[in-house]
Amino acid sequence: MTNTLSELTVTVHESEVRSTYSRGAAPVAPALAARDDWRLVSWERHPEPTTIPLGGGVVLGSTQVLLMAGPCAVENEDQLMAAAHAVAAAGATVLRGGAFKPRTSPYSFQGLLIQGLKFLDAARTRFGLRIVTEALDQESLGAVAEVADMIQIGARNMQNFSLLSAAGATKKPVLLKRGFAATIDEWLYAAEYVMAAGSPFVALAERGIRTFEPRTRNTLDLAAVPLLRALTHLPIVVDPSHAAGERALVPALSRAAVAAGADALIVEVHPNPAQALSDGPQSLTPHDFTQLARSLAPIAASVDRVV
Ligand code: PEP
Ligand code: MN
């Protein structure tokens, strides 16, 4: 695994490496230089890669690339159980599904709220999956933290600093999604907020950023993966679904993310995407997800990982 700063910077020419924020003995390329006030996220004070125990023996940030999968939103019990059954059978160890949904329109389905959390809890017991689900605000955080093995902070909340601190104070693992207009540095400062509040277990999820290109919902910033690897010890997750916005693109982006060194994928899977109440066009069918999961093994092996 290419986890150390020195491995990534070894080929950089000395004359290129002096930057305003490079310091210490080893010269560092500007793009790979940590900020002085990244007290918790950078390698400097934490030379080992962070591994995040999610319970049940599932660990994020090990040699095993984790598959996190499930519907965008928990819609009803049957839908969630069908999705959970399918993703577990395909090799996922973490079930995703929003009970509290951030929707662009106030008239769109907003999630099943507490009832959705109850279904997630039941799916965990039934299928032995770990649960990642979003806390939309501080009001819902307590209930989400009771059920979630990992609390998701969504792209739209990446700089909701009071929510970041409150999530960190739960001391639970946090999946911090990148804001769609956030720079890498802003994202790492957001992770710093969570960690400063008490949770050492933050994973960073690249989910696409907004660019001039309208054919994809967002643009997957794959460079973020090796860049983050150079800047931080935190695990890196890639969400190809929200990046692409279109299911046909998801398998290739997933394989590329594993090749780039992602520690996990988080993929939307729905038992019947045509009927989905949110993000149907980007959701894989159980069959597609099973095929995708199978195709990842040789890619993972090529970067010394397993799926
Ligand atoms: C989601 O995971 O369903 C979601 C809303 O993601 P994001 O916050 O990245 O848009
Ligand atoms: Mn979604």
GROMACS .gro file of C-alpha atoms and ligand atoms in nm:
model
  318
    1MET     CA    1   0.000   0.000   0.000
    2THR     CA    2   0.120   0.345  -0.079
    3ASN     CA    3   0.054   0.497   0.256
    4THR     CA    4   0.352   0.704   0.339
    5LEU     CA    5   0.429   1.056   0.238
    6SER     CA    6   0.787   0.967   0.150
    7GLU     CA    7   0.679   0.705  -0.106
    8LEU     CA    8   0.458   0.955  -0.279
    9THR     CA    9   0.704   1.242  -0.280
   10VAL     CA   10   1.022   1.057  -0.354
   11THR     CA   11   1.028   1.145  -0.723
   12VAL     CA   12   0.956   1.515  -0.677
   13HIS     CA   13   1.240   1.745  -0.780
   14GLU     CA   14   1.400   1.948  -0.502
   15SER     CA   15   1.356   2.279  -0.684
   16GLU     CA   16   0.981   2.224  -0.708
   17VAL     CA   17   0.925   2.144  -0.349
   18ARG     CA   18   0.973   2.467  -0.158
   19SER     CA   19   0.632   2.604  -0.078
   20THR     CA   20   0.493   2.857   0.161
   21TYR     CA   21   0.374   2.586   0.391
   22SER     CA   22   0.647   2.328   0.361
   23ARG     CA   23   0.843   2.290   0.680
   24GLY     CA   24   1.055   2.038   0.867
   25ALA     CA   25   1.334   1.827   0.734
   26ALA     CA   26   1.184   1.658   0.430
   27PRO     CA   27   1.092   1.892   0.145
   28VAL     CA   28   0.736   1.840   0.030
   29ALA     CA   29   0.569   1.921  -0.305
   30PRO     CA   30   0.321   2.209  -0.267
   31ALA     CA   31   0.024   1.993  -0.361
   32LEU     CA   32   0.120   1.742  -0.096
   33ALA     CA   33   0.207   1.981   0.183
   34ALA     CA   34   0.001   1.967   0.500
   35ARG     CA   35  -0.127   2.284   0.663
   36ASP     CA   36   0.046   2.386   0.984
   37ASP     CA   37  -0.277   2.379   1.182
   38TRP     CA   38  -0.393   2.034   1.081
   39ARG     CA   39  -0.326   1.906   1.429
   40LEU     CA   40  -0.520   1.583   1.402
   41VAL     CA   41  -0.570   1.487   1.039
   42SER     CA   42  -0.213   1.498   0.911
   43TRP     CA   43   0.050   1.226   0.920
   44GLU     CA   44   0.283   1.442   1.124
   45ARG     CA   45   0.127   1.360   1.460
   46HIS     CA   46  -0.024   1.028   1.354
   47PRO     CA   47   0.227   0.829   1.150
   48GLU     CA   48   0.013   0.514   1.132
   49PRO     CA   49  -0.289   0.487   0.900
   50THR     CA   50  -0.614   0.512   1.097
   51THR     CA   51  -0.824   0.201   1.102
   52ILE     CA   52  -1.188   0.234   1.202
   53PRO     CA   53  -1.356  -0.058   1.379
   54LEU     CA   54  -1.723  -0.058   1.281
   55GLY     CA   55  -1.815  -0.353   1.502
   56GLY     CA   56  -1.876  -0.716   1.414
   57GLY     CA   57  -1.516  -0.752   1.300
   58VAL     CA   58  -1.562  -0.502   1.014
   59VAL     CA   59  -1.268  -0.262   0.991
   60LEU     CA   60  -1.234   0.033   0.754
   61GLY     CA   61  -0.878   0.117   0.651
   62SER     CA   62  -0.728  -0.231   0.656
   63THR     CA   63  -0.600  -0.424   0.353
   64GLN     CA   64  -0.960  -0.522   0.283
   65VAL     CA   65  -1.150  -0.277   0.065
   66LEU     CA   66  -1.498  -0.254   0.217
   67LEU     CA   67  -1.818  -0.249   0.018
   68MET     CA   68  -2.084  -0.023   0.165
   69ALA     CA   69  -2.408  -0.049  -0.029
   70GLY     CA   70  -2.781  -0.004  -0.010
   71PRO     CA   71  -3.057   0.228  -0.115
   72CYS     CA   72  -3.034   0.604  -0.118
   73ALA     CA   73  -3.330   0.619   0.118
   74VAL     CA   74  -3.500   0.366   0.343
   75GLU     CA   75  -3.848   0.357   0.186
   76ASN     CA   76  -4.022   0.068   0.358
   77GLU     CA   77  -3.935  -0.255   0.533
   78ASP     CA   78  -3.958  -0.480   0.226
   79GLN     CA   79  -3.743  -0.251   0.014
   80LEU     CA   80  -3.472  -0.226   0.279
   81MET     CA   81  -3.466  -0.597   0.357
   82ALA     CA   82  -3.447  -0.687  -0.013
   83ALA     CA   83  -3.158  -0.444  -0.061
   84ALA     CA   84  -2.980  -0.566   0.253
   85HIS     CA   85  -3.018  -0.930   0.152
   86ALA     CA   86  -2.879  -0.858  -0.196
   87VAL     CA   87  -2.581  -0.649  -0.090
   88ALA     CA   88  -2.483  -0.891   0.187
   89ALA     CA   89  -2.498  -1.182  -0.059
   90ALA     CA   90  -2.272  -0.987  -0.297
   91GLY     CA   91  -2.011  -0.929  -0.027
   92ALA     CA   92  -2.097  -0.590   0.122
   93THR     CA   93  -2.034  -0.565   0.495
   94VAL     CA   94  -2.193  -0.223   0.554
   95LEU     CA   95  -2.551  -0.129   0.468
   96ARG     CA   96  -2.621   0.230   0.367
   97GLY     CA   97  -2.963   0.393   0.363
   98GLY     CA   98  -3.088   0.736   0.461
   99ALA     CA   99  -3.366   0.766   0.717
  100PHE     CA  100  -3.328   1.146   0.726
  101LYS     CA  101  -3.281   1.270   0.371
  102PRO     CA  102  -3.144   1.605   0.251
  103ARG     CA  103  -3.365   1.674  -0.054
  104THR     CA  104  -3.330   1.967  -0.292
  105SER     CA  105  -3.707   2.011  -0.312
  106PRO     CA  106  -3.914   2.036   0.005
  107TYR     CA  107  -4.186   1.840  -0.180
  108SER     CA  108  -3.965   1.532  -0.239
  109PHE     CA  109  -3.970   1.230  -0.007
  110GLN     CA  110  -3.786   1.334   0.307
  111GLY     CA  111  -3.725   0.988   0.452
  112LEU     CA  112  -3.900   0.763   0.705
  113LEU     CA  113  -3.718   0.935   0.991
  114ILE     CA  114  -3.724   0.732   1.317
  115GLN     CA  115  -3.913   0.445   1.153
  116GLY     CA  116  -3.633   0.426   0.895
  117LEU     CA  117  -3.377   0.388   1.174
  118LYS     CA  118  -3.581   0.103   1.320
  119PHE     CA  119  -3.577  -0.080   0.987
  120LEU     CA  120  -3.199  -0.029   0.962
  121ASP     CA  121  -3.156  -0.169   1.311
  122ALA     CA  122  -3.362  -0.475   1.215
  123ALA     CA  123  -3.161  -0.523   0.893
  124ARG     CA  124  -2.838  -0.520   1.091
  125THR     CA  125  -2.963  -0.800   1.315
  126ARG     CA  126  -3.107  -1.002   1.028
  127PHE     CA  127  -2.815  -0.980   0.785
  128GLY     CA  128  -2.517  -0.911   1.012
  129LEU     CA  129  -2.440  -0.587   0.832
  130ARG     CA  130  -2.299  -0.271   0.988
  131ILE     CA  131  -2.503   0.046   0.937
  132VAL     CA  132  -2.407   0.385   0.792
  133THR     CA  133  -2.681   0.648   0.786
  134GLU     CA  134  -2.699   1.023   0.772
  135ALA     CA  135  -2.751   1.268   1.056
  136LEU     CA  136  -2.915   1.565   0.890
  137ASP     CA  137  -2.904   1.799   1.187
  138GLN     CA  138  -2.835   1.809   1.558
  139GLU     CA  139  -3.197   1.731   1.630
  140SER     CA  140  -3.173   1.390   1.464
  141LEU     CA  141  -2.813   1.318   1.563
  142GLY     CA  142  -2.890   1.147   1.894
  143ALA     CA  143  -3.135   0.900   1.740
  144VAL     CA  144  -2.903   0.835   1.444
  145ALA     CA  145  -2.604   0.779   1.675
  146GLU     CA  146  -2.799   0.514   1.868
  147VAL     CA  147  -2.851   0.302   1.558
  148ALA     CA  148  -2.562   0.388   1.326
  149ASP     CA  149  -2.227   0.210   1.341
  150MET     CA  150  -2.103   0.505   1.135
  151ILE     CA  151  -2.270   0.847   1.121
  152GLN     CA  152  -2.282   1.000   0.775
  153ILE     CA  153  -2.242   1.376   0.742
  154GLY     CA  154  -2.373   1.467   0.398
  155ALA     CA  155  -2.214   1.687   0.135
  156ARG     CA  156  -2.456   1.970   0.210
  157ASN     CA  157  -2.351   1.968   0.575
  158MET     CA  158  -1.975   1.939   0.530
  159GLN     CA  159  -1.923   2.285   0.674
  160ASN     CA  160  -2.204   2.277   0.928
  161PHE     CA  161  -1.949   2.326   1.201
  162SER     CA  162  -2.183   2.283   1.497
  163LEU     CA  163  -2.307   1.953   1.349
  164LEU     CA  164  -1.948   1.839   1.287
  165SER     CA  165  -1.858   1.908   1.649
  166ALA     CA  166  -2.172   1.739   1.779
  167ALA     CA  167  -2.105   1.433   1.563
  168GLY     CA  168  -1.746   1.420   1.690
  169ALA     CA  169  -1.869   1.445   2.048
  170THR     CA  170  -2.061   1.117   2.007
  171LYS     CA  171  -1.717   0.955   1.963
  172LYS     CA  172  -1.867   0.729   1.697
  173PRO     CA  173  -1.714   0.668   1.354
  174VAL     CA  174  -1.808   0.947   1.113
  175LEU     CA  175  -1.828   0.928   0.733
  176LEU     CA  176  -1.762   1.282   0.618
  177LYS     CA  177  -1.875   1.341   0.262
  178ARG     CA  178  -1.706   1.610   0.059
  179GLY     CA  179  -1.911   1.921  -0.008
  180PHE     CA  180  -1.972   1.956  -0.380
  181ALA     CA  181  -1.794   2.290  -0.386
  182ALA     CA  182  -1.540   2.217  -0.115
  183THR     CA  183  -1.166   2.215  -0.164
  184ILE     CA  184  -0.954   1.936  -0.021
  185ASP     CA  185  -0.824   2.175   0.243
  186GLU     CA  186  -1.173   2.281   0.351
  187TRP     CA  187  -1.271   1.916   0.370
  188LEU     CA  188  -0.973   1.831   0.588
  189TYR     CA  189  -1.050   2.124   0.816
  190ALA     CA  190  -1.402   1.983   0.849
  191ALA     CA  191  -1.252   1.647   0.951
  192GLU     CA  192  -1.036   1.836   1.197
  193TYR     CA  193  -1.356   1.975   1.357
  194VAL     CA  194  -1.498   1.625   1.407
  195MET     CA  195  -1.173   1.493   1.550
  196ALA     CA  196  -1.116   1.794   1.774
  197ALA     CA  197  -1.459   1.729   1.925
  198GLY     CA  198  -1.367   1.377   2.026
  199SER     CA  199  -1.397   1.116   1.750
  200PRO     CA  200  -1.067   0.983   1.617
  201PHE     CA  201  -1.262   0.776   1.364
  202VAL     CA  202  -1.330   0.991   1.060
  203ALA     CA  203  -1.340   0.861   0.703
  204LEU     CA  204  -1.347   1.094   0.403
  205ALA     CA  205  -1.591   1.020   0.121
  206GLU     CA  206  -1.527   1.168  -0.223
  207ARG     CA  207  -1.868   1.188  -0.394
  208GLY     CA  208  -1.803   1.416  -0.687
  209ILE     CA  209  -1.773   1.790  -0.713
  210ARG     CA  210  -1.969   2.035  -0.925
  211THR     CA  211  -1.794   2.134  -1.245
  212PHE     CA  212  -1.896   2.277  -1.585
  213GLU     CA  213  -1.977   1.927  -1.715
  214PRO     CA  214  -2.352   1.863  -1.714
  215ARG     CA  215  -2.354   1.506  -1.847
  216THR     CA  216  -2.258   1.366  -1.513
  217ARG     CA  217  -2.436   1.473  -1.195
  218ASN     CA  218  -2.098   1.566  -1.049
  219THR     CA  219  -1.737   1.508  -1.150
  220LEU     CA  220  -1.562   1.233  -0.957
  221ASP     CA  221  -1.237   1.382  -0.831
  222LEU     CA  222  -1.026   1.070  -0.840
  223ALA     CA  223  -0.707   1.268  -0.778
  224ALA     CA  224  -0.847   1.329  -0.431
  225VAL     CA  225  -0.771   0.967  -0.342
  226PRO     CA  226  -0.390   0.969  -0.378
  227LEU     CA  227  -0.383   1.332  -0.268
  228LEU     CA  228  -0.564   1.256   0.056
  229ARG     CA  229  -0.340   0.954   0.105
  230ALA     CA  230  -0.043   1.189   0.102
  231LEU     CA  231  -0.206   1.444   0.333
  232THR     CA  232  -0.388   1.237   0.592
  233HIS     CA  233  -0.388   0.910   0.781
  234LEU     CA  234  -0.768   0.890   0.762
  235PRO     CA  235  -0.941   0.621   0.552
  236ILE     CA  236  -1.071   0.723   0.210
  237VAL     CA  237  -1.407   0.619   0.070
  238VAL     CA  238  -1.538   0.678  -0.283
  239ASP     CA  239  -1.905   0.720  -0.372
  240PRO     CA  240  -1.931   0.664  -0.748
  241SER     CA  241  -2.313   0.683  -0.741
  242HIS     CA  242  -2.356   1.050  -0.647
  243ALA     CA  243  -2.058   1.140  -0.862
  244ALA     CA  244  -2.199   0.981  -1.177
  245GLY     CA  245  -2.573   1.024  -1.128
  246GLU     CA  246  -2.615   0.745  -1.384
  247ARG     CA  247  -2.591   0.374  -1.307
  248ALA     CA  248  -2.413   0.281  -1.632
  249LEU     CA  249  -2.108   0.477  -1.519
  250VAL     CA  250  -2.089   0.336  -1.167
  251PRO     CA  251  -1.898   0.008  -1.230
  252ALA     CA  252  -1.608   0.173  -1.416
  253LEU     CA  253  -1.578   0.451  -1.159
  254SER     CA  254  -1.585   0.193  -0.879
  255ARG     CA  255  -1.301  -0.006  -1.033
  256ALA     CA  256  -1.102   0.312  -1.092
  257ALA     CA  257  -1.151   0.414  -0.729
  258VAL     CA  258  -1.019   0.081  -0.602
  259ALA     CA  259  -0.722   0.108  -0.839
  260ALA     CA  260  -0.656   0.459  -0.708
  261GLY     CA  261  -0.635   0.326  -0.353
  262ALA     CA  262  -0.977   0.379  -0.195
  263ASP     CA  263  -1.035   0.196   0.133
  264ALA     CA  264  -1.406   0.149   0.062
  265LEU     CA  265  -1.677   0.213  -0.191
  266ILE     CA  266  -2.023   0.337  -0.097
  267VAL     CA  267  -2.268   0.243  -0.372
  268GLU     CA  268  -2.641   0.293  -0.410
  269VAL     CA  269  -2.832  -0.030  -0.474
  270HIS     CA  270  -3.211  -0.059  -0.498
  271PRO     CA  271  -3.418  -0.374  -0.551
  272ASN     CA  272  -3.623  -0.186  -0.810
  273PRO     CA  273  -3.450   0.136  -0.919
  274ALA     CA  274  -3.738   0.239  -1.145
  275GLN     CA  275  -3.961   0.267  -0.837
  276ALA     CA  276  -3.703   0.439  -0.613
  277LEU     CA  277  -3.820   0.746  -0.421
  278SER     CA  278  -3.477   0.902  -0.456
  279ASP     CA  279  -3.172   0.858  -0.678
  280GLY     CA  280  -3.320   0.574  -0.887
  281PRO     CA  281  -3.124   0.664  -1.206
  282GLN     CA  282  -2.791   0.614  -1.029
  283SER     CA  283  -2.892   0.307  -0.827
  284LEU     CA  284  -2.761  -0.033  -0.931
  285THR     CA  285  -2.987  -0.335  -0.941
  286PRO     CA  286  -2.886  -0.622  -0.711
  287HIS     CA  287  -2.769  -0.810  -1.021
  288ASP     CA  288  -2.549  -0.521  -1.137
  289PHE     CA  289  -2.402  -0.482  -0.790
  290THR     CA  290  -2.320  -0.852  -0.769
  291GLN     CA  291  -2.141  -0.832  -1.104
  292LEU     CA  292  -1.954  -0.521  -0.995
  293ALA     CA  293  -1.843  -0.678  -0.667
  294ARG     CA  294  -1.702  -0.978  -0.857
  295SER     CA  295  -1.511  -0.757  -1.097
  296LEU     CA  296  -1.330  -0.576  -0.816
  297ALA     CA  297  -1.120  -0.868  -0.692
  298PRO     CA  298  -0.844  -0.850  -0.957
  299ILE     CA  299  -0.833  -0.470  -0.935
  300ALA     CA  300  -0.790  -0.490  -0.558
  301ALA     CA  301  -0.522  -0.757  -0.597
  302SER     CA  302  -0.329  -0.531  -0.833
  303VAL     CA  303  -0.290  -0.276  -0.552
  304ASP     CA  304  -0.221  -0.539  -0.285
  305ARG     CA  305  -0.569  -0.534  -0.139
  306VAL     CA  306  -0.857  -0.775  -0.111
  307VAL     CA  307  -1.229  -0.704  -0.143
  308PEP     C1  308  -2.655   1.022   0.008
  308PEP     O1  309  -2.559   0.956   0.046
  308PEP     O2  310  -2.766   0.970  -0.026
  308PEP     C2  311  -2.639   1.167  -0.011
  308PEP     C3  312  -2.742   1.251   0.001
  308PEP     O3  313  -2.513   1.199  -0.041
  308PEP     P1  314  -2.443   1.344  -0.058
  308PEP     O4  315  -2.455   1.410   0.077
  308PEP     O5  316  -2.304   1.308  -0.096
  308PEP     O6  317  -2.517   1.418  -0.165
  309MN      MN  318  -2.859   0.935  -0.276
   0.00000   0.00000   0.00000
